XYZ file of C-alpha atoms in Angstrom:
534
model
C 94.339 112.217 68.967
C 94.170 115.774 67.999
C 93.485 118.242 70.599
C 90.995 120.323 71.138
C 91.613 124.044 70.521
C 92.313 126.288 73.350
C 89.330 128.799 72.744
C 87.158 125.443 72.682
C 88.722 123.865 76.188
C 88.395 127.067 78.209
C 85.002 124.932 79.532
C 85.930 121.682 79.803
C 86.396 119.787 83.028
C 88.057 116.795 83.373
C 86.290 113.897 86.415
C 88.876 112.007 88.184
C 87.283 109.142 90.527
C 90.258 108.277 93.113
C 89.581 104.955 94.894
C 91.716 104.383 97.938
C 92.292 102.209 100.788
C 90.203 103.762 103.100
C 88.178 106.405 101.723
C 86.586 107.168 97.836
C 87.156 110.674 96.469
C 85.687 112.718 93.447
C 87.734 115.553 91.997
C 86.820 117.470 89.038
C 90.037 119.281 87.350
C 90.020 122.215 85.356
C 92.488 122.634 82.079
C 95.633 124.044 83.909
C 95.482 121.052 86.259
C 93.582 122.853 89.117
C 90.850 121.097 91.222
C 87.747 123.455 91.086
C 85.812 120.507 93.442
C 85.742 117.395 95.574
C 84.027 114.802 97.523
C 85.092 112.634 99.915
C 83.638 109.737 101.610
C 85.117 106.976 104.365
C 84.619 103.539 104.329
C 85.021 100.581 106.407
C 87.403 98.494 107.262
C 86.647 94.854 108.259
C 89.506 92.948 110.150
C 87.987 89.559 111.665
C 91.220 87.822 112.631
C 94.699 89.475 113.067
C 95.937 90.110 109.877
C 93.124 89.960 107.727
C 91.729 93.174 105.927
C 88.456 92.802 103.994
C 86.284 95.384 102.277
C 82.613 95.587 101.145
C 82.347 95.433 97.548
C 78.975 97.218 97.403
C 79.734 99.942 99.817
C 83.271 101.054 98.037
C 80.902 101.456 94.853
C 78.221 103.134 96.893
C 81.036 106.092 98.695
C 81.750 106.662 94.649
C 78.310 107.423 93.487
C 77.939 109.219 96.706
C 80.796 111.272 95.832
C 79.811 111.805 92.263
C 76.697 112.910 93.542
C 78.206 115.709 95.811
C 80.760 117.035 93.925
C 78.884 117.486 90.931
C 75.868 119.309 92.869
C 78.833 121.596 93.909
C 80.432 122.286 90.703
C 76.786 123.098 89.220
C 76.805 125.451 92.523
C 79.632 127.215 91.073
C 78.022 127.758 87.569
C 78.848 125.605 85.794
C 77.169 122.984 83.109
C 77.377 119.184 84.342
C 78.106 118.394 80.342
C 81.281 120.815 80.493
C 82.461 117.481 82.345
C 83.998 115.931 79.122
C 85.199 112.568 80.526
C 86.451 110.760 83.799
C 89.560 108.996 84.856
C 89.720 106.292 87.273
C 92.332 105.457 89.973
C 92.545 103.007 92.432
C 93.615 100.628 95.503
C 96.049 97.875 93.686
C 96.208 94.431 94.328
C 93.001 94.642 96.252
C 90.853 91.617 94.818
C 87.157 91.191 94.458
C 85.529 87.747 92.989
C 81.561 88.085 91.760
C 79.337 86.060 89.768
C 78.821 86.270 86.100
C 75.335 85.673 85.894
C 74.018 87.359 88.727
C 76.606 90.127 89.886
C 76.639 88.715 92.859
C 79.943 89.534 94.879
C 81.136 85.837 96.440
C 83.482 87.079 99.219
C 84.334 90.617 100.832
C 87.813 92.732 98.452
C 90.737 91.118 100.086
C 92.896 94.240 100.769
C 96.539 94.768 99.464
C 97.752 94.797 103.413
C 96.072 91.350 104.059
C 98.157 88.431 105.487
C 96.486 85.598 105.643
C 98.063 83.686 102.711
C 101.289 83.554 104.306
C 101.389 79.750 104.809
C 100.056 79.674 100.981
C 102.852 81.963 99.928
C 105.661 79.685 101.660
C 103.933 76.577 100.083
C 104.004 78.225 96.399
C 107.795 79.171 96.968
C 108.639 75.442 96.917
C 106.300 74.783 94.026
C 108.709 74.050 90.773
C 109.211 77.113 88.958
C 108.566 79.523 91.855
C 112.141 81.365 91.134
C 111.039 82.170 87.029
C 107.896 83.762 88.421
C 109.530 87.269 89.033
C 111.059 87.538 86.222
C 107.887 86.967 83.682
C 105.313 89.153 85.812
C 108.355 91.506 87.668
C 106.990 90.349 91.251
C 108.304 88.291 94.054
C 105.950 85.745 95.489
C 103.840 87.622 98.691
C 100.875 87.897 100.144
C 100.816 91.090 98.395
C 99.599 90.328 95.102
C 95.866 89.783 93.940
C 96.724 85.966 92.440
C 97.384 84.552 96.254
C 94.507 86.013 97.645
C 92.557 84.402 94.446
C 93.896 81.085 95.105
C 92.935 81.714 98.935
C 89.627 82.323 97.978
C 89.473 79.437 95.715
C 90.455 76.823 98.920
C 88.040 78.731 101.549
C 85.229 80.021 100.150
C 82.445 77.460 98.645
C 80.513 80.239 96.859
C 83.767 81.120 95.124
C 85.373 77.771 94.162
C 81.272 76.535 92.850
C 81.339 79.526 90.898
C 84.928 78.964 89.528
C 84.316 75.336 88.536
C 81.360 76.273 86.465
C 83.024 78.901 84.615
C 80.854 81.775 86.252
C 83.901 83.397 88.643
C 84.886 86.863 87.987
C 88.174 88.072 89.284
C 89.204 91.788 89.396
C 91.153 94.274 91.233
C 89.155 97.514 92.007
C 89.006 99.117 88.996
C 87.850 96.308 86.994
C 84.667 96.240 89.867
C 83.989 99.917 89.477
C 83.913 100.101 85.981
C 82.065 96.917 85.509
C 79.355 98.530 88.323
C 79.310 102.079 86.504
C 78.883 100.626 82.928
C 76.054 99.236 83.709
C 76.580 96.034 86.056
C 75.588 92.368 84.910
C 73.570 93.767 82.319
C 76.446 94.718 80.263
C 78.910 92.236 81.714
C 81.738 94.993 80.565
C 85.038 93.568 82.258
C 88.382 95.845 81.849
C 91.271 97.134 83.111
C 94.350 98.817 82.325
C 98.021 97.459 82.304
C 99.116 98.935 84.924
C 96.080 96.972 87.272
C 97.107 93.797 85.712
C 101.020 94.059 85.916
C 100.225 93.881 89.895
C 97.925 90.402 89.510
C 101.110 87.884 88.996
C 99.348 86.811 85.559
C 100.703 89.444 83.728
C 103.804 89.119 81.692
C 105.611 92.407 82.269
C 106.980 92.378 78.288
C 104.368 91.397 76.119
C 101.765 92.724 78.260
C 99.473 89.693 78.056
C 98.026 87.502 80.155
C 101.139 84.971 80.448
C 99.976 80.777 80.286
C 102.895 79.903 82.295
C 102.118 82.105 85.337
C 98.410 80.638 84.723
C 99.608 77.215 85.074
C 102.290 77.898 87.956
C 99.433 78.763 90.426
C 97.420 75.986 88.531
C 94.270 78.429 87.004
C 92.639 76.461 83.937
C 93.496 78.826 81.476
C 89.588 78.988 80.762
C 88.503 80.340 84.379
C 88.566 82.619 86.171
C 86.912 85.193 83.963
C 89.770 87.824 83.971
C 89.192 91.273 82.263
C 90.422 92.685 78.738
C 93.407 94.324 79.818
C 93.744 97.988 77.872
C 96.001 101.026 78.049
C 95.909 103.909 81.088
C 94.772 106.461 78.182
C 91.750 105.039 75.874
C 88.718 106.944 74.032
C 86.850 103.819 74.409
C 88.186 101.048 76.549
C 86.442 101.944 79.776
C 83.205 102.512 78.281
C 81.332 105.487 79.633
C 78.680 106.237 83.331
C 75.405 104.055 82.656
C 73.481 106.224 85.569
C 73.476 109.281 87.661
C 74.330 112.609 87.386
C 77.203 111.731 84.827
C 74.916 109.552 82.721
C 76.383 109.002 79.310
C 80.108 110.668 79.975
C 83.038 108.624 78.958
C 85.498 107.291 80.828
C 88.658 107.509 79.077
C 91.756 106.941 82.002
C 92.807 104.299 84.294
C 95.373 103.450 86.488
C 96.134 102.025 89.398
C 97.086 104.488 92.283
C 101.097 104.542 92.430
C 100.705 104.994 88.599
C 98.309 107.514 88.738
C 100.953 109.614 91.428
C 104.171 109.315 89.478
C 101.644 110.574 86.000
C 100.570 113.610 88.174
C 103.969 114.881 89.642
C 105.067 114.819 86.053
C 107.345 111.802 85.655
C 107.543 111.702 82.315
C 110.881 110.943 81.974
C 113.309 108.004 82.457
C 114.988 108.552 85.956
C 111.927 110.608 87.629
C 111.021 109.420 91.099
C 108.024 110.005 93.213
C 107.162 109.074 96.720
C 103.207 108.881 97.666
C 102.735 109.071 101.571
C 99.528 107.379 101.871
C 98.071 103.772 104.051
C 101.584 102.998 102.842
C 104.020 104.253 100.969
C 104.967 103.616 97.393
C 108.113 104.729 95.866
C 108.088 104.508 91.974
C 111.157 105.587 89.152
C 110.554 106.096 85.596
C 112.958 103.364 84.021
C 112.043 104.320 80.241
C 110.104 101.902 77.211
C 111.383 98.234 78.694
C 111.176 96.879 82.214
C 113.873 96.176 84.330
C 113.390 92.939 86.481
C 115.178 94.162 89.955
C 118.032 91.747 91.733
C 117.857 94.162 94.892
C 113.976 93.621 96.328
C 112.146 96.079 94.168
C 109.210 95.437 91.710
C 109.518 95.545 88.064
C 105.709 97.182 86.943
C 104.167 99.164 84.360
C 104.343 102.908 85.126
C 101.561 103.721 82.428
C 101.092 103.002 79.263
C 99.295 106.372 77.136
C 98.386 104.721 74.106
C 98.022 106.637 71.130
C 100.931 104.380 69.546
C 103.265 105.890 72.224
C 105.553 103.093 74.077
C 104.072 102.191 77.311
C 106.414 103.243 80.127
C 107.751 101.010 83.503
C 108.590 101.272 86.376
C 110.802 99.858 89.682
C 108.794 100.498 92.496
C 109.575 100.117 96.533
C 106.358 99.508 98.732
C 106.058 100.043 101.954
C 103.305 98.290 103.742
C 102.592 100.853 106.700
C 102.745 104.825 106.625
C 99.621 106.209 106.965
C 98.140 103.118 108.564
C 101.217 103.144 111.302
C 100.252 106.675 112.470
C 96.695 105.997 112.644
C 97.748 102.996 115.051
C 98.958 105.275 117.233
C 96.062 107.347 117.122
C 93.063 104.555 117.239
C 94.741 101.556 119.054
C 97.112 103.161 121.534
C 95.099 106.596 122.111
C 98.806 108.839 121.843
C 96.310 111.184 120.201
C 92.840 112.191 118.644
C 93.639 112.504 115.389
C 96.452 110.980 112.783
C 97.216 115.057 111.686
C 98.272 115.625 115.605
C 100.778 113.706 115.560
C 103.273 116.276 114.588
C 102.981 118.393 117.709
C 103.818 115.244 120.108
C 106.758 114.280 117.545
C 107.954 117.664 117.832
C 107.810 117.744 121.749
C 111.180 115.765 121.714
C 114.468 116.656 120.035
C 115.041 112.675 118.778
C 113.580 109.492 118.864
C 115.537 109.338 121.946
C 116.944 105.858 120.387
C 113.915 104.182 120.162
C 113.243 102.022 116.513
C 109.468 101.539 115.713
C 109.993 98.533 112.709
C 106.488 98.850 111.595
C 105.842 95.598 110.150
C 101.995 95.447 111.091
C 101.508 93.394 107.675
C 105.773 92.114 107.389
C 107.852 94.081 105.777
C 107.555 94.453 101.897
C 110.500 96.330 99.739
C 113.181 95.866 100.059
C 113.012 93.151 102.361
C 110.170 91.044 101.750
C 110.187 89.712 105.691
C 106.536 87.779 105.580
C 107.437 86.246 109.229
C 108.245 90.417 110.816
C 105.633 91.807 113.201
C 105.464 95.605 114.653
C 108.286 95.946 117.379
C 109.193 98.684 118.988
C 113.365 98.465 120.186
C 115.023 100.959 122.748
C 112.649 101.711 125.280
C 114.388 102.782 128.610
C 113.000 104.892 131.450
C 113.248 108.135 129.992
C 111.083 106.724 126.873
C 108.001 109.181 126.019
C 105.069 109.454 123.840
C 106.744 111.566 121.514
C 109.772 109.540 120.844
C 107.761 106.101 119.846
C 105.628 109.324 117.842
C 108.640 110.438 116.278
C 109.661 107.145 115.401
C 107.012 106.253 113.787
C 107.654 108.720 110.909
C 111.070 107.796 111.032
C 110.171 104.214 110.484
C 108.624 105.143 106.915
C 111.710 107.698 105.995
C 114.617 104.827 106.824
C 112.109 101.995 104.730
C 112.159 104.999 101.885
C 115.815 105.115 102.201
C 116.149 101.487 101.901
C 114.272 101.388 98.564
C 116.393 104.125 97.552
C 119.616 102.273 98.017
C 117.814 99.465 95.702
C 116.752 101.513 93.346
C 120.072 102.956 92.674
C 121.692 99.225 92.360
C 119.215 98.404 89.898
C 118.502 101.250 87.811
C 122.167 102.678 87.839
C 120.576 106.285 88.314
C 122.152 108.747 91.140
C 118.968 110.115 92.550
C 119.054 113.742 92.899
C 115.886 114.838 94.519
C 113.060 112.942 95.966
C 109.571 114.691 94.526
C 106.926 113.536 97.263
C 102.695 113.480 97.884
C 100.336 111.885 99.806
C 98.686 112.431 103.389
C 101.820 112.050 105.444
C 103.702 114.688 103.617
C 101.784 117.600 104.534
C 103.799 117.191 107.532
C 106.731 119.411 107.436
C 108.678 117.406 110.317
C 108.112 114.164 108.661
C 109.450 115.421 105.038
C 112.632 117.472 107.157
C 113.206 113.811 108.434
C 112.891 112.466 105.560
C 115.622 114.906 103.867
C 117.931 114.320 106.780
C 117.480 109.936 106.614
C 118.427 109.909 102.893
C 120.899 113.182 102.332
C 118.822 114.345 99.070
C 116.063 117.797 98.851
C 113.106 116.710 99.191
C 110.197 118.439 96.803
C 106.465 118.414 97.695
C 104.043 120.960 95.298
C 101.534 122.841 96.842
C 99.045 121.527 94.803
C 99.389 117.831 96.596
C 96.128 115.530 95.127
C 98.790 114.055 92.680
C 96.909 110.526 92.255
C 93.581 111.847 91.300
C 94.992 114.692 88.815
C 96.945 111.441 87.169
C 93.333 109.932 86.359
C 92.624 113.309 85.091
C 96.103 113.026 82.666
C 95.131 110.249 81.699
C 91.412 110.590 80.320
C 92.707 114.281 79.591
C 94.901 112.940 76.991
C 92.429 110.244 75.202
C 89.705 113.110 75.002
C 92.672 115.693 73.221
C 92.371 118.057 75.897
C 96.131 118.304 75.661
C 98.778 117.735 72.775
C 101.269 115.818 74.272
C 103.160 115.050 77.291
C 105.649 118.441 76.466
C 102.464 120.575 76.664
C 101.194 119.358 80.148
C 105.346 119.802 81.354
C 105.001 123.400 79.872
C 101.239 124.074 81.607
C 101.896 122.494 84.869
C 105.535 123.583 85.096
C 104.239 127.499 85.308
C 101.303 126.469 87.997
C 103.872 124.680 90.646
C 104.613 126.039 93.637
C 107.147 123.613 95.156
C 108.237 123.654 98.898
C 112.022 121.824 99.581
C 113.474 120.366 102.454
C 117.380 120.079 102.703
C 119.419 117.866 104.881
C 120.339 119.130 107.771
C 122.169 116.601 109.607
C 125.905 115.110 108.294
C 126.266 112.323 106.185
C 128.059 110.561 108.936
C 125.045 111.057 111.281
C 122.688 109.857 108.870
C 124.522 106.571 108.295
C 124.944 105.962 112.305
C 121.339 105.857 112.627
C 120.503 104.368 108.991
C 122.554 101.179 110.724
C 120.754 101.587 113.919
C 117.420 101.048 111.960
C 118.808 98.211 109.992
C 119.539 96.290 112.591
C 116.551 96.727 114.169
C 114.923 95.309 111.265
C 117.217 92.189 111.769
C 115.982 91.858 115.405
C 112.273 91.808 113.972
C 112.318 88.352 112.306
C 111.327 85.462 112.775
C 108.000 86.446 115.056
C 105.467 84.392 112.740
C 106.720 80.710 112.731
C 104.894 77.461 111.166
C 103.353 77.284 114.705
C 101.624 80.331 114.844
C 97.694 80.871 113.457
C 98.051 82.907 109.882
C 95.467 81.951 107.419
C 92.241 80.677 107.274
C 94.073 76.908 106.251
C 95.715 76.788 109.272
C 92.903 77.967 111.693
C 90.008 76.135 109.931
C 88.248 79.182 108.775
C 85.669 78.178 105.396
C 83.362 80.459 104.550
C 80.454 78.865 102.774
C-alpha cells in the first residue's frame, strides 16, 4: 500500500487493543512509535480445582470497551480529534480458547487459559493415538495441554452445552482474538469470524507451511472436518480482514492488525530480521527468534510458529519460540499465596537483601514445565532449604528460576537454528527489574538489551495496522524511525563463565528431581474427577 505523506500523518494516531492474561489495555501510538495514552483494566481469574484457569468471556470484552472508553476520553483531553485515530491493531492471550453459539452468541463454557492443566490425562491418551509423532511436524507443536485443540476436545467430553452445540453444527471455536473481533464487529448479528496466522499456528490445526487449516490434524484429534465453526484465518497486516468497531467511541474505525501477543513483542522490538531474538517477561515468558520466510520444525523442545505474516505480497515470517509457563505468575505467588510481600514490584528489595540464592532452586512448574522440557507430570518445588534459608533467597530464586528456563531455550535455540546469539533484546513486566535482567546477563553470558520505551506488544498491534493503513513505507522506514527514538539500557555479565555453568547444572538437576509428582493416580482433569458441566 502506498503511504501516506508525511505532512498528511503528522495527525494520525494509530489504536492498539493489547489483550493479556490478566489485565486488557488500550494504547494509542503516535507516528514515531510513542504512546501519547493508555488504559488499563484487571480482570479475573477463576481457578475451581488445582490446575484449572478459566476466564469470563463477557468480562475480558467488557475491560476492552472499558478501556477504549478511557483512553480515548483522555486523548480528546489532550486535544486531539477521536477521527485522527486512523485504525486499531489487536493483540492478544494465545492459545486461550473460547467456544459460543452461532445462533445466539451465547458463550458455552468460561476461555480455558493457556496455563490450564486439566487435559493432562487427555494429552497422554492422544500421545498413543496413531500418528501422534507426525503431529509436530505439520502444525510445529508438540502435543500439551498448552494448545487451544486439547482444551477443545476437553470441552467437547465435559461440557453438554458445548458438545449439543457441536453436533448440530452451531459450535464456534476461537482463541481471543477471534472473540474480540467477532464482539466488536458487531456480535451475532454479523457473525464475522477471523483471525490471523499467527493465532491459528498456536491451535494444532494449522499446517505451519501452507498456512491452512490442515485435514490430517482435523482427523488426528477426530473433528468432522465440517464442525467446529473455525474462523477465516488472514494475515497480521490487512486493510480489511478484521473488519472495523461496530459501537462506541471508535464507531466505524478499521481494524487493520492482529497478532497474537509473542508476535506482537518480537514486531515491536524490531525483529525484522532472520536471527533477531526477543524475550517478553510477562504471566510467563516467551522467547521468540526470527528464523526467515520457511519454518523450521525444532528437534531440541522448541516450537516451530509463525512470527507474522505483513501481507502486502511480502513472505510471511516464522519463528522458534521457547515458552515458559511461569514468570510473572511465579512472583505474584509469592506475593498473594505466601504473603513474602504486598506487591509483585517489591520483590526486588527482598531479592536484593541477600547476596545469592543461598543454594536454594525454586523449579517453578506451577502448570509443568513447557520449553524445553515439556515435563506435564513437574509441580513447583523448592530444593536446598537449610537453616540459614530466608525470604529473600526463595525471592531471589524465583527470578532465577525464569533466567536458567531462558537459558535453557537458548541452548535449543542455538541447536536448531545454527545462530550464535549475540545479545538477548528483552520486555515485559519482569524486566523493569534491574536485578532480575543483571541475573539474567550473568545465567546466560550474553548483554542483555531492554529500551526505555518497554510496551513492545501493544506498539506491535500498532505495526501492524500501521502498515495496512500506509502510515509507513516499509519495514526499513520503521528500523530508520524507531532506531533514532531508542534509548536502550544493557546489562553485562558479571560473573565467569565457569560460575555460570556450576550453577546452570545445579538448576538442571533440580529440574530432574521435579518429575514425576503427577502420576496416573493423582486427580488432573475433569475425566478423572467426574467433573461435567451441563
Amino acid at each position: 500500500m502506498a503511504s501516506i505523506s508525511d505532512d498528511a500523518s503528522v495527525n494520525h494516531f494509530i489504536g492498539s487493543m493489547d489483550q493479556g492474561t490478566s489485565s486488557s489495555r488500550f494504547f494509542i501510538f503516535d507516528r514515531m512509535g510513542n504512546p501519547v495514552t493508555s488504559h488499563q483494566v484487571e480482570f479475573g481469574q477463576i481457578h475451581p480445582h488445582p490446575g484449572w484457569h478459566e476466564q469470563d468471556p463477557f468480562e475480558i470484552l467488557s475491560s476492552m470497551e472499558t478501556c477504549i472508553a478511557r483512553a480515548t476520553e483522555a486523548f480528546v483531553g489532550q486535544g486531539h480529534k477521536l477521527s485522527d485515530i486512523k485504525a486499531i491493531g489487536l493483540t492478544n492471550q494465545r492459545e486461550t480458547t473460547v467456544v459460543w453459539h452461532a445462533k445466539t452468541g451465547e458463550v458455552l463454557y468460561n476461555a480455558i487459559v493457556w496455563t490450564d492443566t486439566r487435559t493432562s490425562s487427555l494429552v497422554r491418551e492422544l500421545k498413543e493415538r496413531a500418528g501422534a509423532s507426525t503431529v509436530p511436524d505439520i502444525c510445529g507443536l508438540p502435543l500439551s495441554t498448552y494448545s487451544s485443540a486439547v482444551k477443545l476436545l476437553w470441552m467437547l467430553r465435559n461440557v453438554d452445552a458445548a458438545r449439543k452445540a457441536y453436533e448440530e453444527g452451531h459450535l464456534i471455536f476461537g482463541t481471543m482474538d477471534t472473540w474480540l473481533l467477532y464482539n466488536l464487529n458487531g456480535g451475532k448479528d454479523r457473525n464475522f469470524l477471523v483471525t490471523d496466522v499467527t493465532n491459528a499456528s498456536r491451535t494444532m490445526f494449522l499446517n505451519l507451511n501452507s498456512l491452512e487449516y490442515d485435514d490430517t490434524l482435523l482427523e488426528f484429534f477426530q473433528l468432522d472436518q465440517e464442525r467446529p465453526i473455525l474462523p477465516k484465518v488472514a494475515p497480521s497486516s490487512d486493510s480489511n480482514a478484521f473488519g472495523c468497531m461496530a459501537s462506541g467511541p471508535l464507531e466505524g474505525t478499521p481494524i487493520m492488525g492482529c497478532l497474537g501477543d509473542q508476535s506482537a513483542a518480537l514486531l515491536g522490538q524490531q525483529g525484522f530480521d532472520q536471527g533477531m531474538a526477543k524475550n517478553t517477561y510477562g504471566t510467563g515468558c516467551f522467547l521468540l527468534c526470527n528464523v526467515g520466510d520457511k519454518p523450521v520444525f525444532s528437534k531440541n523442545g522448541l516450537l516451530a510458529t509463525v512470527a507474522y505474516d505483513l501481507g502486502a505480497g511480502r513472505k510471511p515470517t516464522y519463528a522458534l519460540e521457547g515458552s515458559i509457563a511461569a514468570a510473572g505468575s511465579a512472583v505474584r505467588f509469592l506475593s498473594n499465596n505466601l504473603g513474602f510481600f504486598n506487591r509483585p514490584q517489591e520483590i526486588d528489595e527482598l531479592a536484593s537483601s541477600v547476596e545469592d540464592s543461598g543454594g536454594v532452586m525454586f523449579v517453578t512448574a506451577f502448570s509443568g514445565l513447557f520449553a524445553p522440557y515439556w515435563i506435564d507430570d513437574a509441580k513447583g518445588t523448592i530444593f536446598g532449604l537449610s537453616h540459614h534459608t530466608q525470604r529473600g533467597h526463595i525471592a531471589r530464586a524465583c527470578l532465577e528460576a525464569t533466567c536458567f528456563q531462558t537459558k535453557a531455550i537458548l541452548i535449543a535455540m542455538e541447536k536448531d537454528s545454527g545462530y550464535k546469539m549475540r545479545q538477548l533484546a528483552v520486555d515485559g513486566g519482569m524486566s523493569n527489574s534491574d536485578l532480575c535482567m543483571q541475573i539474567q546477563s550473568d545465567i546466560i553470558g550474553l548483554p542483555v538489551e531492554r529500551p526505555a520505551m518497554r510496551e513492545t506488544t501493544a506498539l506491535g498491534a500498532a505495526i501492524a495496522a500501521g502498515l495496512a493503513l500506509g502510515l509507513w513505507k516499509g519495514l526499513d522506514e520503521l528500523k530508520e524511525l524507531f532506531g533514532k527514538r531508542q534509548d536502550i539500557s544493557v546489562f553485562h555479565p558479571s560473573i565467569s563463565a565457569q560460575e555460570c555453568e556450576r550453577i546452570y547444572s545445579r538448576w538442571e538437576r533440580a529440574v530432574s528431581m521435579a518429575r514425576g509428582w503427577i502420576g496416573q493416580e493423582d486427580v488432573g482433569d475433569g475425566e478423572e474427577d467426574g467433573e461435567n458441566d451441563g
